[in-house]
XYZ file of C-alpha atoms in Angstrom:
190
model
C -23.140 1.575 -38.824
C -26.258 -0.488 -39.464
C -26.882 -2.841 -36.125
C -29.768 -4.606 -35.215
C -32.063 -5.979 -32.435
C -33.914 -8.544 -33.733
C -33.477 -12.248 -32.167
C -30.738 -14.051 -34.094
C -29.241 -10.608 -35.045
C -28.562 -8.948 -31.670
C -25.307 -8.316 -30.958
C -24.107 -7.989 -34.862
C -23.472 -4.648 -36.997
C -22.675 -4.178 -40.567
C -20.283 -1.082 -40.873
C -19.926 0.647 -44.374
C -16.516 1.943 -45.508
C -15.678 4.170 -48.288
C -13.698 1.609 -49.833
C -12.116 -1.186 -49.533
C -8.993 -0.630 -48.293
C -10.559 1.296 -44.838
C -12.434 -1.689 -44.137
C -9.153 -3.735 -44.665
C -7.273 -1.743 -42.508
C -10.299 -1.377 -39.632
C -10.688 -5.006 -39.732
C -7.038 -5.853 -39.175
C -6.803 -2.981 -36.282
C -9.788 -4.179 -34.341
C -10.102 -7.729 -34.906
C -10.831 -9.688 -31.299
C -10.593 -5.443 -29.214
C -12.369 -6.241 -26.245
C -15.938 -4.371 -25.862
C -18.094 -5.212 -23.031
C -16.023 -7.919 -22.164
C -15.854 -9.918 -25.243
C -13.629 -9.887 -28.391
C -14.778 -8.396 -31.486
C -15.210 -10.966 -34.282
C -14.966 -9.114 -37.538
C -15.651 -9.957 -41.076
C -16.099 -8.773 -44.199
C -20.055 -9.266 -45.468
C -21.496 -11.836 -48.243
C -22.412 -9.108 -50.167
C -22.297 -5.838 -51.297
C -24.491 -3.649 -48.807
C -27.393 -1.753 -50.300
C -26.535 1.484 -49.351
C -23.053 0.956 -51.525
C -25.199 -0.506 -54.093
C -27.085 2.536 -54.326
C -24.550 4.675 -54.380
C -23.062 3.056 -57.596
C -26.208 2.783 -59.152
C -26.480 -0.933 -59.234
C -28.991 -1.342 -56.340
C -32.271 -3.601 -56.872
C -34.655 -3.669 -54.207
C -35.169 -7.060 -52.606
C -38.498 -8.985 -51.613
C -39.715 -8.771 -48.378
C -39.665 -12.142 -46.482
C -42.821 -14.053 -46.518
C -43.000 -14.505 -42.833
C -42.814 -10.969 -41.965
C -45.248 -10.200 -44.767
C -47.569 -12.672 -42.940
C -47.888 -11.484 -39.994
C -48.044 -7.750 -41.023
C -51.014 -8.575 -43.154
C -52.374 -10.832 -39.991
C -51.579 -7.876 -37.585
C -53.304 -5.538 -40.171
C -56.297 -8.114 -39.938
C -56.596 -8.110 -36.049
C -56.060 -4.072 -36.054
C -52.717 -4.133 -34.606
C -50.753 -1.538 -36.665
C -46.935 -2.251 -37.583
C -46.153 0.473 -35.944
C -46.847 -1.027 -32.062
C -46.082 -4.612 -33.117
C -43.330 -6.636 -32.802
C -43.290 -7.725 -36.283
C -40.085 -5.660 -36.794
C -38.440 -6.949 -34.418
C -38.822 -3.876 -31.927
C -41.110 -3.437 -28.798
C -43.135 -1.215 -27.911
C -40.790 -0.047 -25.403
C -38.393 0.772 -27.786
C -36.257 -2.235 -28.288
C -35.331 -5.544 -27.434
C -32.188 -4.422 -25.611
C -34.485 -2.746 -23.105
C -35.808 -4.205 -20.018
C -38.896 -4.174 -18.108
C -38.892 -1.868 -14.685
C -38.311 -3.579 -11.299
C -40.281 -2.150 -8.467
C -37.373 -0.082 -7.106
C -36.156 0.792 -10.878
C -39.623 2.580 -11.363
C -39.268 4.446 -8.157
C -36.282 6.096 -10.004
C -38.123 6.869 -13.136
C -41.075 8.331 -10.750
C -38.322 11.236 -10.038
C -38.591 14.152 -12.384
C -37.174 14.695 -15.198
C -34.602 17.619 -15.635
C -35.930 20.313 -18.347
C -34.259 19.017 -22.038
C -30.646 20.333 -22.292
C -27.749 19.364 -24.719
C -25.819 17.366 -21.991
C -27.090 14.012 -21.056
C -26.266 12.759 -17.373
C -26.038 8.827 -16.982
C -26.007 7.146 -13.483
C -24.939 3.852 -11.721
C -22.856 3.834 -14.365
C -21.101 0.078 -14.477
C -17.404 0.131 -13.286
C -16.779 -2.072 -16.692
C -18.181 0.646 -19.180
C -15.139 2.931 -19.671
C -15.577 6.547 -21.913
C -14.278 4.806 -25.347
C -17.338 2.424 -25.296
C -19.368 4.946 -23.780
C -18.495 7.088 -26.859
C -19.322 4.274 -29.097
C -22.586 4.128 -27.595
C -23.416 7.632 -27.982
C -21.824 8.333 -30.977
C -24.177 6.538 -32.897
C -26.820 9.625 -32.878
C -26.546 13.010 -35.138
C -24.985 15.677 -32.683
C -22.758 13.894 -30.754
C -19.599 15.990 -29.638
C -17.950 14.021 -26.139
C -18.430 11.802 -23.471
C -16.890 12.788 -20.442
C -16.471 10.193 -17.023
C -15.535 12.189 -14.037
C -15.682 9.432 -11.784
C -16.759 5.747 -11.550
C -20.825 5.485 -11.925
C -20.729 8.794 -13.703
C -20.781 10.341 -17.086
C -22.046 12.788 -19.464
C -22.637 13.140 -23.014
C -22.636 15.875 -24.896
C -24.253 16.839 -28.265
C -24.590 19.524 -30.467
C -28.413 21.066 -29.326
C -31.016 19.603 -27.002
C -33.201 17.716 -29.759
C -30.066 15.935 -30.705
C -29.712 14.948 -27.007
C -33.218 14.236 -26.911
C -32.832 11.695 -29.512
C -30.088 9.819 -27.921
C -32.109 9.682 -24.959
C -35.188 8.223 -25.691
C -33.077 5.754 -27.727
C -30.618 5.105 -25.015
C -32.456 5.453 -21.836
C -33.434 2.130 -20.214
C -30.685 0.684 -22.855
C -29.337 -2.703 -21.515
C -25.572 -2.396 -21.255
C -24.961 -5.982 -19.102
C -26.876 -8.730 -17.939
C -28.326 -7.056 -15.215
C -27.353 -3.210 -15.589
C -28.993 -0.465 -17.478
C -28.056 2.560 -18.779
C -30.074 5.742 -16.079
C -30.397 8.895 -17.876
C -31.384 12.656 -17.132
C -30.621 15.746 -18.460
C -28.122 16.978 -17.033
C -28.843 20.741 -15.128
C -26.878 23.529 -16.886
C-alpha cells in the first residue's frame, strides 16, 4: 500500500497486487465498502507502478518535478534542510493528517508516558471507528498481529516487539481520524 499526504493526494492509495487477477477480484469485492463514512472509489492506475516495474526489470527512473526541485535547492539556499521542510509534502510534526494541540489536548500529552511495550493503548476512541478499520490503520506498520476493542472509546493494538509498536506510534499518535477527532495513544501497561 503506497498512500500519501500531500495536498491534492490525501485521501488516495495505490495498492500493488501480485497480478492481475487479485486486483480484479479486490476491486470488484470492495468497490464503494464504506470506510470512515464514505464509499471506496476504486480503480485500476494509468500505469504500471514502479515497484512492479522493477520487479520485471523494465523500471526507468523518472525526473523529479521542477517545482519540488526548486524549492529544495531554494530551501538548501536559505539553510532549511529537506529534512524539516515541507517540500515533501510532510510537516515537521509528522504529517499533514496531524493536528496542532488545543490547550486541553496538551494537558493530556503533559501526562506521562507508559514505559515502551508491544501493545499500544488508544483512547476517546470515536464510536464510528470500528476494529476492521482500526486494523487497517494499524496494519500498515511491520509487526502488526491484532487490534482488539473491548468497549466503545477503547482499543489496543498489538505487534510483534516494542520497536515495532514504537513505530506505529510515533506514526499514528496525534493521527487525524475525523474532522475533529484524533487518534490518543500510550503504551499500554503489561
Amino acid at each position: 500500500v503506497v498512500a500519501l499526504r500531500k495536498d491534492g493526494l490525501r485521501g488516495q492509495a495505490w495498492i500493488i497486487f501480485e497480478d492481475v487477477a487479485a486486483a480484479t477480484a479486490a476491486l470488484q469485492a470492495d468497490q464503494g465498502f464504506e470506510f470512515f463514512g464514505r464509499g471506496l472509489k476504486i480503480a485500476y492506475a494509468n500505469e504500471k507502478s514502479d515497484r512492479i516495474a522493477k520487479m520485471e526489470g523494465t523500471y526507468k527512473p523518472r525526473k523529479k518535478r521542477p517545482k519540488l526541485v526548486e524549492e529544495q535547492q531554494q530551501q538548501q539556499v536559505n539553510g532549511v534542510g529537506v529534512e524539516g521542510s515541507h517540500a515533501n509534502g510532510v510537516g515537521q510534526n509528522g504529517g499533514e493528517n496531524h493536528v496542532a494541540a488545543d490547550d486541553d489536548e496538551e494537558e493530556d500529552e503533559d501526562e506521562l508516558l507508559a514505559p515502551p511495550s508491544k501493545i499500544l493503548f488508544a483512547k476517546d476512541v470515536p464510536a464510528e471507528c470500528n476494529e476492521m478499520m482500526l486494523s487497517i490503520l494499524f496494519r500498515q506498520y511491520p509487526g502488526f498481529q491484532e487490534v482488539r476493542v473491548p468497549r466503545q472509546g477503547l482499543a489496543f493494538a498489538e505487534y510483534e516487539n516494542e520497536v515495532q509498536a514504537s513505530v506505529a506510534f510515533k506514526a499514528l499518535n496525534r493521527f487525524k481520524l475525523t474532522n475533529t477527532e484524533v487518534l490518543k495513544l500510550n503504551y499500554a501497561k503489561v
